[in-house]
Amino acid sequence: MNNIKFENYIDAYLKNYKNCKTYWNYEDGCVLIGCRELYYVTGDEKYYNFIKKYVDAFVDESGNISPYEMQNYNIDCINSGKILFFLYDKTGEEKYRKAMDVMMEQLKGQPRCENGSFWHKKIYPNQLWLDGLYMAQPFYMEYETKYHKKEMYNDIIRQFENVQKYLYDEEKGLCYHGYEETKSIFWADKETGRSKSFWLRSIGWHIMAVIDTMDAMSFEIFEHYKRLQDIFKLLIKGILQYQDKETGLFYQVVDKAETEGNYLETSGSAMIGYAILKACRMGVLSKEKYMPIGMGIVESILHNKFVEGEDGFHLRDICGGAGLGPATDLRRDGSITYYLNEKIVTDECKAVGVLMQAYAQYLQLQKDV
């Protein structure tokens, strides 16, 4: 496997890193979390230094984050906030604790559907997306566990329950990308409010959300922990039905392997590999049964998607981005055609960041054997 080559690639990637956006955003957060996970398993200070340099460019001594527009109520922005716990634990600097409070203030004011779930963004009213569970719930759970006496555990679990109620398809064993409560937006089914297709990365975000939230919660609140464990096992059982037999990876539109233009997508496959390996480490899944599956996914990505070109190695076959609506963008209709026509890119930060996380789990399990 290309272990050393991938590690050299990560070194160069971080050395030459340019922020995905000029403001506090979730994409960069994926790379920050990847650095945190690699720091945990290797102890190499280069990962910590990358995180601190990045965050300190946004967070001042009073804990203010700039540029960051709380009033946009963009739930994606919460993702980078997860790294603040790490920095506060490591440095004890109060600015990181204060910045967590800023993030929490957004969640306190985040508009909600009538069912209690956070809107994905202010510009997406009444909409629950799978992506949003990953962006917000692990942060929310860690904050509640460490600083708020676990008082809002019920609220967090309810938001996962809502996904099962409104987005989960029992026949397919998969969750749709989004749900719109009024059933009036153009991409939503008029009876169910669901979007049309099973997009791999949204499913990956959701599965990661469940295991990361479990990791951040108190095991002593066993009823809630057990409920998330049951949901996680159900989701893993569902997605593994669609694993490509030859490569062990997963298709961009999960259940349509034979559709022309469909492809084995890297970021979502890495998410599934990460979640399985982390669950094995936590004892949520059986190591004996599932560890070979998770290890195989990571190895397959590094064999099939991490390829050498004239200018060095690249991570390929990454969906550049996908979403639903808004009403002014009828192209983003959640159809199979839409997902298969989104740009396919190389070395994109979400995929690289998540593969860093998956690789860290891979290394830790090797050390634990």
Coordinates of C-alpha atoms in Angstrom, one line a residue:
M1 CA 0.0 0.0 0.0
N2 CA 1.1 3.6 -0.6
N3 CA 1.5 4.5 3.1
I4 CA 4.8 6.4 2.9
K5 CA 3.8 8.1 -0.4
F6 CA 0.5 9.2 1.1
E7 CA 2.2 10.5 4.2
N8 CA 4.6 12.5 2.0
Y9 CA 1.6 13.7 0.0
I10 CA -0.1 15.0 3.2
D11 CA 3.1 16.8 4.2
A12 CA 3.3 18.6 0.9
Y13 CA -0.5 19.2 1.0
L14 CA -0.3 21.0 4.3
K15 CA 2.9 22.8 3.5
N16 CA 1.2 24.3 0.4
Y17 CA -2.3 24.6 1.8
K18 CA -4.5 27.5 0.8
N19 CA -7.7 28.0 2.7
C20 CA -10.8 26.7 0.9
K21 CA -12.6 30.0 1.7
T22 CA -11.7 33.3 3.2
Y23 CA -14.1 32.9 6.1
W24 CA -14.7 30.4 8.9
N25 CA -15.9 27.3 6.9
Y26 CA -16.5 23.6 7.1
E27 CA -14.2 22.5 4.3
D28 CA -11.1 23.7 6.1
G29 CA -12.5 22.1 9.2
C30 CA -12.3 18.7 7.6
V31 CA -8.5 19.2 7.1
L32 CA -8.1 20.5 10.7
I33 CA -9.9 17.5 12.1
G34 CA -7.7 15.2 9.9
C35 CA -4.6 16.9 11.4
R36 CA -6.0 16.4 14.9
E37 CA -6.6 12.7 14.3
L38 CA -3.1 12.3 12.9
Y39 CA -1.6 14.2 15.8
Y40 CA -3.4 11.8 18.2
V41 CA -1.9 8.7 16.6
T42 CA 1.6 10.0 15.7
G43 CA 2.2 12.7 18.3
D44 CA 3.9 14.8 15.5
E45 CA 3.8 18.5 16.4
K46 CA 3.5 19.5 12.7
Y47 CA -0.2 18.7 12.8
Y48 CA -0.8 20.7 16.0
N49 CA 1.2 23.6 14.6
F50 CA -0.9 23.6 11.4
I51 CA -4.1 23.6 13.4
K52 CA -3.0 26.4 15.7
K53 CA -1.7 28.6 13.0
Y54 CA -5.0 28.3 11.0
V55 CA -7.3 28.9 14.0
D56 CA -5.3 31.8 15.4
A57 CA -5.7 33.7 12.1
F58 CA -9.5 33.7 12.7
V59 CA -9.9 33.8 16.5
D60 CA -8.7 36.8 18.5
E61 CA -7.9 37.0 22.2
S62 CA -11.5 37.7 23.1
G63 CA -12.7 34.6 21.3
N64 CA -14.3 36.5 18.5
I65 CA -14.2 34.7 15.1
S66 CA -13.7 36.8 12.0
P67 CA -14.8 36.7 9.3
Y68 CA -17.9 34.8 10.5
E69 CA -21.5 35.9 10.1
M70 CA -23.6 34.2 12.8
Q71 CA -26.8 35.8 11.5
N72 CA -26.5 33.7 8.4
Y73 CA -27.2 30.6 10.6
N74 CA -25.2 28.5 8.3
I75 CA -24.9 25.2 10.1
D76 CA -21.8 24.2 8.0
C77 CA -19.8 26.8 9.9
I78 CA -20.1 24.8 13.2
N79 CA -17.8 22.0 11.8
S80 CA -14.5 24.0 12.3
G81 CA -15.6 24.7 15.8
K82 CA -14.9 21.1 16.8
I83 CA -11.2 21.8 16.7
L84 CA -11.6 24.5 19.5
F85 CA -12.0 21.7 22.1
F86 CA -8.7 20.3 21.1
L87 CA -6.9 23.6 21.2
Y88 CA -8.4 24.5 24.6
D89 CA -7.5 21.2 26.1
K90 CA -3.9 21.5 24.8
T91 CA -3.2 25.1 25.6
G92 CA -5.6 26.2 28.2
E93 CA -6.0 29.5 26.3
E94 CA -9.4 31.0 27.2
K95 CA -9.9 32.5 23.8
Y96 CA -10.7 29.0 22.5
R97 CA -13.3 28.4 25.2
K98 CA -14.9 31.8 24.4
A99 CA -14.9 30.9 20.7
M100 CA -16.8 27.7 21.5
D101 CA -19.4 29.9 23.2
V102 CA -19.7 31.9 20.1
M103 CA -20.4 28.7 18.1
M104 CA -22.9 27.6 20.7
E105 CA -24.7 30.9 20.5
Q106 CA -25.3 30.2 16.9
L107 CA -26.8 26.8 17.7
K108 CA -29.0 28.3 20.4
G109 CA -30.5 30.7 17.8
Q110 CA -30.4 28.3 14.8
P111 CA -33.9 28.2 13.2
R112 CA -35.6 24.9 13.5
C113 CA -38.2 22.8 11.7
E114 CA -41.4 22.1 13.6
N115 CA -40.0 18.6 14.3
G116 CA -37.1 20.2 16.2
S117 CA -34.3 19.7 13.7
F118 CA -32.0 22.6 12.8
W119 CA -32.5 24.3 9.5
H120 CA -29.5 23.6 7.3
K121 CA -29.1 27.3 6.6
K122 CA -31.2 30.5 7.0
I123 CA -31.4 30.6 3.2
Y124 CA -32.8 27.0 3.2
P125 CA -35.9 27.4 5.4
N126 CA -37.6 24.3 6.8
Q127 CA -34.9 22.0 5.4
L128 CA -33.2 19.1 7.1
W129 CA -30.1 17.8 5.3
L130 CA -27.9 14.8 6.3
D131 CA -24.8 17.0 6.0
G132 CA -26.0 19.2 8.9
L133 CA -26.0 16.3 11.4
Y134 CA -22.2 16.0 10.9
M135 CA -21.6 19.7 10.9
A136 CA -23.4 20.4 14.2
Q137 CA -24.2 17.4 16.4
P138 CA -20.7 16.2 17.4
F139 CA -19.9 19.8 18.5
Y140 CA -23.2 20.2 20.2
M141 CA -22.7 16.9 22.1
E142 CA -19.1 17.7 23.2
Y143 CA -20.2 21.1 24.5
E144 CA -23.1 19.6 26.4
T145 CA -20.9 16.8 27.8
K146 CA -18.1 19.1 29.0
Y147 CA -19.8 22.4 29.8
H148 CA -23.6 22.1 30.1
K149 CA -24.2 19.1 32.4
K150 CA -25.6 17.0 29.5
E151 CA -28.9 18.9 29.7
M152 CA -29.6 18.9 26.0
Y153 CA -28.9 15.3 25.2
N154 CA -32.6 14.7 24.5
D155 CA -32.5 17.5 21.9
I156 CA -29.5 16.0 20.2
I157 CA -30.9 12.5 20.0
R158 CA -34.2 13.7 18.8
Q159 CA -32.4 15.3 15.7
F160 CA -31.0 11.9 14.8
E161 CA -34.4 10.3 15.4
N162 CA -35.9 12.8 13.0
V163 CA -33.5 11.6 10.3
Q164 CA -34.7 8.1 10.8
K165 CA -38.3 9.2 10.7
Y166 CA -38.2 11.6 7.7
L167 CA -35.3 10.5 5.6
Y168 CA -34.6 6.8 6.1
D169 CA -36.0 4.4 3.4
E170 CA -36.5 1.0 5.1
E171 CA -36.6 -0.9 1.7
K172 CA -33.3 0.6 0.5
G173 CA -31.6 0.8 3.9
L174 CA -30.5 4.3 3.0
C175 CA -31.2 7.9 3.8
Y176 CA -32.2 10.5 1.3
H177 CA -30.1 13.7 1.1
G178 CA -32.7 16.2 2.3
Y179 CA -36.2 16.8 3.7
E180 CA -38.3 19.9 3.4
E181 CA -41.0 20.2 6.0
T182 CA -43.6 22.2 4.0
K183 CA -43.2 19.9 1.0
S184 CA -43.3 23.0 -1.3
I185 CA -39.7 23.4 -2.5
F186 CA -39.3 22.1 -6.1
W187 CA -36.9 19.3 -5.2
A188 CA -39.1 17.7 -2.5
D189 CA -41.6 14.9 -3.0
K190 CA -45.1 16.4 -2.5
E191 CA -46.1 13.6 -0.2
T192 CA -43.0 12.8 1.8
G193 CA -41.0 16.0 1.6
R194 CA -37.9 14.0 0.7
S195 CA -35.4 14.6 -2.0
K196 CA -35.1 12.2 -4.9
S197 CA -31.8 10.3 -4.6
F198 CA -29.2 8.6 -2.3
W199 CA -26.1 10.8 -2.6
L200 CA -23.0 9.0 -1.2
R201 CA -21.3 11.9 0.5
S202 CA -24.5 13.0 2.4
I203 CA -24.9 9.4 3.6
G204 CA -21.2 9.5 4.6
W205 CA -21.7 12.8 6.6
H206 CA -24.6 11.2 8.4
I207 CA -22.8 8.0 9.4
M208 CA -19.7 10.0 10.5
A209 CA -22.1 12.2 12.6
V210 CA -23.5 9.3 14.5
I211 CA -20.1 7.7 15.5
D212 CA -18.5 11.1 16.3
T213 CA -21.5 12.1 18.4
M214 CA -21.2 8.8 20.3
D215 CA -17.5 9.5 20.8
A216 CA -18.3 12.9 22.3
M217 CA -21.1 11.8 24.7
S218 CA -21.1 10.2 28.1
F219 CA -21.4 6.5 28.0
E220 CA -23.2 6.6 31.4
I221 CA -26.3 8.1 29.6
F222 CA -26.7 4.6 28.3
E223 CA -30.2 4.8 26.8
H224 CA -29.1 7.6 24.5
Y225 CA -25.8 5.9 23.7
K226 CA -27.6 2.6 22.9
R227 CA -30.0 4.4 20.6
L228 CA -27.3 5.9 18.6
Q229 CA -25.5 2.6 18.5
D230 CA -28.6 0.9 17.1
I231 CA -29.0 3.7 14.4
F232 CA -25.3 3.4 13.5
K233 CA -25.5 -0.4 13.0
L234 CA -28.6 0.0 10.9
L235 CA -26.9 2.6 8.7
I236 CA -23.8 0.4 8.3
K237 CA -25.8 -2.6 7.4
G238 CA -27.7 -0.5 4.8
I239 CA -24.7 1.0 3.1
L240 CA -22.6 -2.2 2.9
Q241 CA -25.3 -3.7 0.7
Y242 CA -24.1 -1.4 -2.0
Q243 CA -20.3 -1.9 -1.7
D244 CA -18.6 -2.5 -5.0
K245 CA -17.5 -6.1 -5.0
E246 CA -14.3 -5.5 -7.0
T247 CA -12.9 -2.4 -5.2
G248 CA -14.9 -2.3 -1.9
L249 CA -15.8 1.4 -2.6
F250 CA -19.1 3.1 -3.2
Y251 CA -20.9 4.9 -6.0
Q252 CA -21.7 8.6 -6.2
V253 CA -25.4 7.7 -6.5
V254 CA -25.3 4.8 -4.1
D255 CA -28.0 2.4 -5.4
K256 CA -27.5 3.1 -9.2
A257 CA -24.2 1.3 -9.9
E258 CA -25.3 0.5 -13.5
T259 CA -26.4 4.0 -14.4
E260 CA -24.2 5.5 -17.2
G261 CA -21.8 8.1 -15.7
N262 CA -22.0 6.8 -12.2
Y263 CA -18.6 6.4 -10.6
L264 CA -16.9 5.2 -7.4
E265 CA -16.5 8.4 -5.4
T266 CA -13.6 9.0 -3.1
S267 CA -14.8 11.3 -0.3
G268 CA -17.9 9.3 0.5
S269 CA -16.0 6.0 0.4
A270 CA -13.4 7.4 2.8
M271 CA -16.2 8.5 5.2
I272 CA -17.6 5.0 5.3
G273 CA -14.1 3.6 5.9
Y274 CA -13.5 6.1 8.7
A275 CA -16.7 5.4 10.5
I276 CA -16.3 1.7 10.4
L277 CA -12.8 1.8 11.7
K278 CA -13.6 4.2 14.4
A279 CA -16.6 2.1 15.5
C280 CA -14.3 -0.9 15.7
R281 CA -11.9 1.1 17.9
M282 CA -14.8 2.2 20.2
G283 CA -16.3 -1.3 20.4
V284 CA -19.5 -0.2 18.6
L285 CA -18.8 -2.8 15.9
S286 CA -17.1 -6.1 16.1
K287 CA -13.4 -5.8 15.2
E288 CA -13.3 -9.4 13.9
K289 CA -16.1 -8.8 11.4
Y290 CA -15.8 -5.2 10.4
M291 CA -12.2 -4.2 10.8
P292 CA -11.1 -6.0 7.6
I293 CA -13.9 -4.2 5.7
G294 CA -12.8 -0.7 7.0
M295 CA -9.2 -1.4 6.4
G296 CA -10.0 -2.7 3.0
I297 CA -11.8 0.5 2.1
V298 CA -8.8 2.7 3.1
E299 CA -6.4 0.4 1.3
S300 CA -8.5 0.4 -1.9
I301 CA -8.7 4.2 -1.9
L302 CA -4.9 4.4 -1.6
H303 CA -4.5 1.8 -4.4
N304 CA -7.2 3.0 -6.8
K305 CA -7.8 6.7 -6.2
F306 CA -4.4 7.9 -5.0
V307 CA -2.5 8.0 -8.3
E308 CA 0.7 9.3 -9.6
G309 CA 0.8 11.8 -12.4
E310 CA 3.6 13.8 -14.1
D311 CA 3.6 16.3 -11.2
G312 CA 3.3 13.8 -8.4
F313 CA 0.5 12.0 -6.6
H314 CA -3.1 13.1 -6.6
L315 CA -6.3 12.0 -4.9
R316 CA -8.9 11.7 -7.7
D317 CA -12.6 11.1 -8.4
I318 CA -14.0 13.5 -5.8
C319 CA -17.4 15.1 -6.2
G320 CA -16.6 18.8 -6.0
G321 CA -19.9 19.7 -4.3
A322 CA -23.6 19.1 -4.3
G323 CA -26.7 20.5 -2.7
L324 CA -30.5 21.0 -3.0
G325 CA -31.9 24.3 -4.3
P326 CA -32.4 27.0 -3.3
A327 CA -35.5 28.0 -5.3
T328 CA -33.3 30.2 -7.6
D329 CA -31.2 27.2 -8.6
L330 CA -33.4 24.7 -10.3
R331 CA -30.4 22.7 -11.5
R332 CA -29.8 21.4 -8.0
D333 CA -33.0 19.2 -8.0
G334 CA -31.6 16.1 -6.2
S335 CA -32.0 13.9 -9.3
I336 CA -29.6 11.2 -10.3
T337 CA -28.7 13.3 -13.4
Y338 CA -27.9 16.2 -11.2
Y339 CA -25.5 14.3 -8.9
L340 CA -23.8 12.7 -11.8
N341 CA -23.2 16.0 -13.6
E342 CA -21.6 17.8 -10.7
K343 CA -17.9 18.5 -11.3
I344 CA -15.4 15.7 -10.5
V345 CA -12.3 17.2 -9.0
T346 CA -8.8 16.2 -7.6
D347 CA -7.1 16.9 -4.2
E348 CA -10.2 18.6 -2.8
C349 CA -10.0 19.5 0.9
K350 CA -13.1 17.6 2.1
A351 CA -11.9 14.3 0.6
V352 CA -8.3 14.8 1.7
G353 CA -9.3 15.8 5.2
V354 CA -11.6 12.9 5.6
L355 CA -9.1 10.4 4.2
M356 CA -6.6 11.8 6.7
Q357 CA -9.1 11.0 9.4
A358 CA -9.7 7.5 8.0
Y359 CA -5.9 6.9 7.7
A360 CA -5.4 7.9 11.3
Q361 CA -8.0 5.3 12.4
Y362 CA -6.2 2.8 10.2
L363 CA -2.8 3.5 11.8
Q364 CA -4.3 3.4 15.3
L365 CA -5.9 0.0 14.8
Q366 CA -2.6 -1.3 13.4
K367 CA -0.9 -0.1 16.5
D368 CA -3.5 -1.7 18.7
V369 CA -3.2 -5.1 17.2

